[in-house]
Tab-separated table of C-alpha atoms and ligand atoms in Angstrom:
chain	number	residue	atom	x	y	z
C	27	MET	CA	-0.088	0.057	0.112
C	28	LYS	CA	1.396	3.373	-0.980
C	29	GLU	CA	1.805	5.581	2.209
C	30	ALA	CA	-0.045	8.795	2.065
C	31	VAL	CA	1.995	11.589	1.606
C	32	LYS	CA	2.055	14.960	3.341
C	33	LYS	CA	1.494	17.882	1.166
C	34	ILE	CA	2.179	21.512	1.977
C	35	LYS	CA	0.848	24.366	-0.125
C	36	PHE	CA	2.503	27.663	0.088
C	37	ASP	CA	0.418	30.682	-1.485
C	38	ILE	CA	2.639	33.504	-1.944
C	39	VAL	CA	1.041	37.266	-2.697
C	40	THR	CA	3.529	39.676	-3.997
C	41	ILE	CA	3.848	42.483	-6.346
C	42	PHE	CA	6.615	40.851	-8.169
C	43	PRO	CA	5.834	37.529	-8.653
C	44	LYS	CA	8.412	36.769	-11.661
C	45	ILE	CA	10.917	36.925	-8.705
C	46	PHE	CA	10.041	33.333	-7.876
C	47	ASP	CA	10.307	32.102	-11.090
C	48	SER	CA	13.790	30.613	-11.418
C	49	TYR	CA	14.274	29.535	-7.690
C	50	PHE	CA	11.259	27.630	-7.164
C	51	ASN	CA	11.931	25.421	-10.605
C	52	GLU	CA	15.374	24.091	-10.009
C	53	SER	CA	16.643	21.413	-8.097
C	54	LEU	CA	14.967	20.295	-4.873
C	55	PHE	CA	11.747	22.349	-5.475
C	56	LYS	CA	11.255	21.083	-8.751
C	57	ARG	CA	11.388	17.505	-7.702
C	58	ALA	CA	9.236	18.135	-4.753
C	59	LYS	CA	6.601	19.561	-6.794
C	60	GLU	CA	6.762	16.605	-9.336
C	61	LYS	CA	6.291	14.248	-6.351
C	62	LYS	CA	3.445	16.372	-5.423
C	63	ILE	CA	4.879	16.987	-1.928
C	64	LEU	CA	4.879	20.679	-2.154
C	65	ASP	CA	2.821	23.005	-3.958
C	66	ILE	CA	3.804	26.491	-4.399
C	67	LYS	CA	1.344	29.204	-6.164
C	68	VAL	CA	2.558	32.627	-6.637
C	69	HIS	CA	-0.288	35.361	-6.738
C	70	ASP	CA	-0.039	38.960	-8.349
C	71	LEU	CA	-1.330	41.328	-5.825
C	72	ARG	CA	-2.317	43.699	-9.088
C	73	ASP	CA	-4.814	40.742	-9.728
C	74	TYR	CA	-6.543	41.489	-6.686
C	75	THR	CA	-7.145	45.590	-7.646
C	76	GLU	CA	-10.233	47.329	-8.535
C	77	ASP	CA	-9.397	50.259	-10.327
C	78	LYS	CA	-8.145	50.333	-13.840
C	79	HIS	CA	-4.579	51.369	-12.704
C	80	LYS	CA	-4.081	48.566	-10.690
C	81	THR	CA	-3.058	50.569	-7.691
C	82	VAL	CA	-1.445	48.477	-4.750
C	83	ASP	CA	0.201	51.391	-2.969
C	84	ASP	CA	-0.620	54.863	-1.596
C	85	SER	CA	1.055	57.327	0.759
C	86	PRO	CA	1.345	56.954	4.391
C	87	TYR	CA	-1.144	58.920	6.820
C	88	GLY	CA	0.562	61.304	9.039
C	89	GLY	CA	3.402	62.020	6.441
C	90	GLY	CA	6.664	60.799	5.793
C	91	PRO	CA	8.559	59.217	3.015
C	92	GLY	CA	7.663	56.133	0.689
C	93	MET	CA	4.523	54.264	-0.249
C	94	VAL	CA	2.606	51.904	1.672
C	95	LEU	CA	0.691	48.594	0.499
C	96	LYS	CA	-2.975	49.111	0.737
C	97	VAL	CA	-5.506	46.801	2.899
C	98	GLU	CA	-8.065	46.202	-0.023
C	99	PRO	CA	-6.003	44.106	-2.295
C	100	ILE	CA	-4.419	42.199	0.374
C	101	HIS	CA	-7.810	41.158	2.001
C	102	LYS	CA	-9.509	40.736	-1.221
C	103	ALA	CA	-6.214	38.247	-2.121
C	104	VAL	CA	-6.549	36.421	0.964
C	105	LYS	CA	-10.135	36.051	1.353
C	106	LYS	CA	-9.940	34.566	-2.443
C	107	LEU	CA	-7.465	31.915	-0.970
C	108	LYS	CA	-9.947	30.706	1.805
C	109	PRO	CA	-7.948	30.035	4.797
C	110	ASN	CA	-9.349	27.574	7.156
C	111	LYS	CA	-7.991	26.229	10.479
C	112	LYS	CA	-5.051	24.248	9.068
C	113	THR	CA	-3.509	27.467	6.951
C	114	ARG	CA	-1.436	29.992	8.740
C	115	VAL	CA	-1.253	33.521	7.265
C	116	ILE	CA	2.269	35.346	7.547
C	117	LEU	CA	3.006	38.720	6.980
C	118	PHE	CA	6.860	39.271	6.604
C	119	SER	CA	7.579	42.301	8.808
C	120	THR	CA	11.144	43.742	9.915
C	121	ARG	CA	9.024	43.737	13.369
C	122	GLY	CA	8.081	40.151	13.397
C	123	LYS	CA	9.317	37.273	15.187
C	124	LYS	CA	12.548	35.869	14.153
C	125	LEU	CA	12.504	32.665	11.939
C	126	ASP	CA	14.462	29.948	13.208
C	127	SER	CA	14.565	26.426	12.953
C	128	GLU	CA	11.770	25.827	15.566
C	129	MET	CA	9.488	27.824	13.943
C	130	ALA	CA	9.925	26.377	10.774
C	131	LYS	CA	9.231	23.093	12.228
C	132	ARG	CA	6.059	24.416	13.643
C	133	LEU	CA	4.876	26.002	10.658
C	134	ALA	CA	5.618	22.296	8.631
C	135	LYS	CA	2.742	21.119	10.558
C	136	TYR	CA	0.007	23.081	8.795
C	137	ASP	CA	-1.600	22.045	5.552
C	138	ARG	CA	-1.189	25.645	3.966
C	139	LEU	CA	0.654	28.995	4.336
C	140	ILE	CA	-0.336	32.024	2.922
C	141	LEU	CA	2.902	34.210	2.766
C	142	ILE	CA	2.337	38.006	2.192
C	143	CYS	CA	5.243	40.333	0.820
C	144	GLY	CA	5.470	43.339	2.166
C	145	ARG	CA	7.417	46.391	-0.389
C	146	TYR	CA	8.355	50.005	-0.091
C	147	GLU	CA	7.646	51.379	3.554
C	148	GLY	CA	5.631	48.398	4.705
C	149	VAL	CA	2.318	47.063	4.862
C	150	ASP	CA	-1.045	48.911	6.117
C	151	GLU	CA	-0.930	47.920	9.889
C	152	ARG	CA	-4.671	46.509	9.353
C	153	VAL	CA	-2.981	43.666	7.575
C	154	ALA	CA	-0.956	42.614	10.783
C	155	GLU	CA	-3.926	43.405	13.055
C	156	TYR	CA	-6.812	41.716	11.318
C	157	ILE	CA	-5.576	39.316	8.498
C	158	ALA	CA	-1.990	37.747	9.606
C	159	ASP	CA	-1.831	35.262	12.188
C	160	GLU	CA	1.687	36.085	12.823
C	161	GLU	CA	4.317	38.495	11.822
C	162	VAL	CA	7.891	37.093	10.707
C	163	SER	CA	11.028	38.519	10.137
C	164	ILE	CA	14.109	36.901	8.798
C	165	GLY	CA	16.843	38.603	10.613
C	166	ASP	CA	17.794	42.038	11.850
C	167	TYR	CA	18.458	44.052	8.923
C	168	VAL	CA	15.885	45.740	6.279
C	169	LEU	CA	15.450	44.546	2.903
C	170	SER	CA	13.577	45.926	-0.071
C	171	GLY	CA	10.749	43.386	0.063
C	172	GLY	CA	9.152	40.429	1.648
C	173	GLU	CA	9.915	38.069	-1.723
C	174	ILE	CA	13.504	36.786	-0.438
C	175	PRO	CA	12.039	36.513	3.279
C	176	ALA	CA	9.262	34.239	1.583
C	177	MET	CA	11.914	32.362	-0.150
C	178	VAL	CA	13.710	31.546	3.082
C	179	LEU	CA	10.664	30.530	4.745
C	180	VAL	CA	9.439	28.356	2.250
C	181	GLU	CA	13.014	26.558	2.171
C	182	ALA	CA	13.557	26.264	5.531
C	183	VAL	CA	9.538	24.794	6.185
C	184	SER	CA	9.928	22.539	3.293
C	185	ARG	CA	13.202	20.744	4.745
C	186	PHE	CA	10.909	19.712	7.572
C	187	VAL	CA	8.487	18.196	5.104
C	188	PRO	CA	9.117	14.456	4.817
C	189	GLY	CA	10.195	13.453	1.310
C	190	PHE	CA	11.574	16.957	0.302
C	191	LEU	CA	15.121	16.049	1.413
C	192	GLY	CA	16.289	12.770	-0.566
C	193	LYS	CA	17.947	11.242	2.692
C	194	MET	CA	16.471	12.708	6.145
C	195	GLU	CA	20.422	12.499	7.748
C	196	SER	CA	20.922	15.625	5.575
C	197	LEU	CA	18.468	17.605	8.030
C	198	GLU	CA	21.066	19.466	9.891
C	199	ASP	CA	18.461	21.193	12.282
C	200	ILE	CA	18.237	17.451	13.931
C	201	LYS	CA	21.489	15.684	13.492
C	202	GLY	CA	23.845	19.103	14.101
C	203	SER	CA	26.209	20.351	11.354
C	204	TYR	CA	29.817	19.336	10.734
C	205	PRO	CA	32.570	20.009	8.222
C	206	SER	CA	32.760	18.019	5.412
C	207	TYR	CA	35.573	17.196	2.580
C	208	THR	CA	35.707	15.519	-0.762
C	209	ARG	CA	38.585	14.433	-3.143
C	210	PRO	CA	41.091	15.206	-3.206
C	211	GLU	CA	42.862	14.102	-0.047
C	212	VAL	CA	45.771	16.749	-0.462
C	213	PHE	CA	45.321	19.748	-2.563
C	214	GLU	CA	48.644	21.551	-3.638
C	215	THR	CA	48.246	24.892	-4.444
C	216	LYS	CA	50.453	28.094	-4.281
C	217	ALA	CA	47.739	29.474	-2.102
C	218	ILE	CA	45.272	32.666	-2.668
C	219	GLY	CA	46.014	35.772	-0.515
C	220	PRO	CA	46.694	39.546	-1.200
C	221	GLY	CA	49.050	39.578	-4.251
C	222	GLN	CA	49.688	35.926	-4.220
C	223	LEU	CA	47.896	34.809	-7.399
C	224	GLY	CA	49.385	38.057	-9.365
C	225	HIS	CA	53.127	38.446	-10.502
C	226	SER	CA	54.547	37.187	-7.240
C	227	GLN	CA	53.153	33.743	-7.921
C	228	LYS	CA	56.270	32.027	-8.877
C	229	LYS	CA	58.336	32.677	-5.846
C	230	GLN	CA	55.535	31.134	-3.744
C	231	LYS	CA	56.199	27.827	-2.106
C	232	THR	CA	53.462	25.204	-2.966
C	233	LYS	CA	51.307	24.446	0.022
C	234	LYS	CA	49.325	21.232	0.859
C	235	TRP	CA	45.667	21.537	2.178
C	236	LYS	CA	44.953	18.096	3.657
C	237	VAL	CA	41.701	16.459	4.735
C	238	PRO	CA	41.797	15.662	8.486
C	239	SER	CA	43.296	11.963	8.878
C	240	VAL	CA	40.602	10.638	10.812
C	241	LEU	CA	37.963	11.026	7.964
C	242	LEU	CA	40.314	8.651	5.904
C	243	SER	CA	40.811	5.969	8.368
C	244	GLY	CA	37.431	4.314	7.822
C	245	ASN	CA	37.110	3.763	11.396
C	246	HIS	CA	33.606	5.061	11.804
C	247	VAL	CA	33.103	5.325	16.030
C	248	LYS	CA	36.355	7.620	15.577
C	249	ILE	CA	34.414	9.744	12.432
C	250	GLU	CA	31.461	10.130	14.177
C	251	GLU	CA	33.306	11.520	17.328
C	252	TRP	CA	35.265	13.839	15.472
C	253	ARG	CA	31.843	15.214	13.901
C	254	GLN	CA	30.309	15.670	17.125
C	255	ASN	CA	33.324	17.841	18.382
C	256	ASN	CA	33.849	19.937	15.072
M	11	SAH	N1	9.802	50.510	6.787
M	11	SAH	C1	10.217	49.444	7.330
M	11	SAH	C2	10.549	48.376	6.197
M	11	SAH	C3	9.998	48.223	5.220
M	11	SAH	S1	11.006	47.170	3.968
M	11	SAH	C4	10.843	49.408	8.472
M	11	SAH	O1	11.500	50.326	8.550
M	11	SAH	O2	10.684	48.438	9.102
M	11	SAH	C5	9.480	46.689	3.117
M	11	SAH	C6	9.066	45.093	3.362
M	11	SAH	O3	10.148	44.094	3.180
M	11	SAH	C7	8.642	44.781	4.825
M	11	SAH	O4	7.046	45.501	4.916
M	11	SAH	C8	8.633	43.279	4.892
M	11	SAH	O5	7.328	42.557	4.354
M	11	SAH	C9	9.868	43.179	4.173
M	11	SAH	N2	11.091	42.831	4.576
M	11	SAH	C10	11.956	43.660	4.964
M	11	SAH	N3	13.088	43.281	5.670
M	11	SAH	C11	12.601	41.923	6.334
M	11	SAH	C12	13.120	41.043	7.073
M	11	SAH	N4	14.612	41.226	7.644
M	11	SAH	N5	12.107	40.111	7.538
M	11	SAH	C13	11.148	39.782	6.909
M	11	SAH	N6	10.431	41.031	5.736
M	11	SAH	C14	11.414	42.059	5.604
């Protein structure tokens, strides 16, 4: 009997839908979509406007520079997407809770995540107050929009969806991270450094960059121990 696959759907609401085209059509995402583990839909916020100019932004009350994304089109988009109890609506914000592994794991339990990407000076606060279930920041720095945060969140969450990663062992969040090496065992080079690849290269002594010998020992207990400690 075929085991039921857990599937998660991401609905991304943005004014720059094309940003997502290449990233989500490569590598693990491509495979996960083919295997029907993930369903990623990108929605153009302008499709949810009512006026002929497809206005998505306006100037802020109280004055100040920049524009603010309007509440109406976002409300219309989210309403059309019909969130239910197993849906989480997320607004990207510099004031949000910081994304970490624990949050990603928790979000992976939902059937569906609706991700709202801000732009310009941000998003009318009523989206945070009445539409979003939570506000998420990906770090203490300011980006120009929520699109890169959306890609970061989709990827961090997807790693916790069974089947997304080929081998679950590569789930570093559970096993911990360790340094890796691959062939050659010794890499001989005249090194890289200030001025070293230029005219003075001939005078340079060849350096040998070696792989730690324990990794070549075949002793799996020792290798495991080394990985724990590095
Ligand atoms: N005026 C805001 C910055 C707005 S940046 C401020 O000073 O805090 C425009 C949009 O980009 C935000 O609405 C948010 O959706 C997104 N964004 C920018 N940096 C982000 C970050 N670190 N994490 C999550 N979203 C971010």
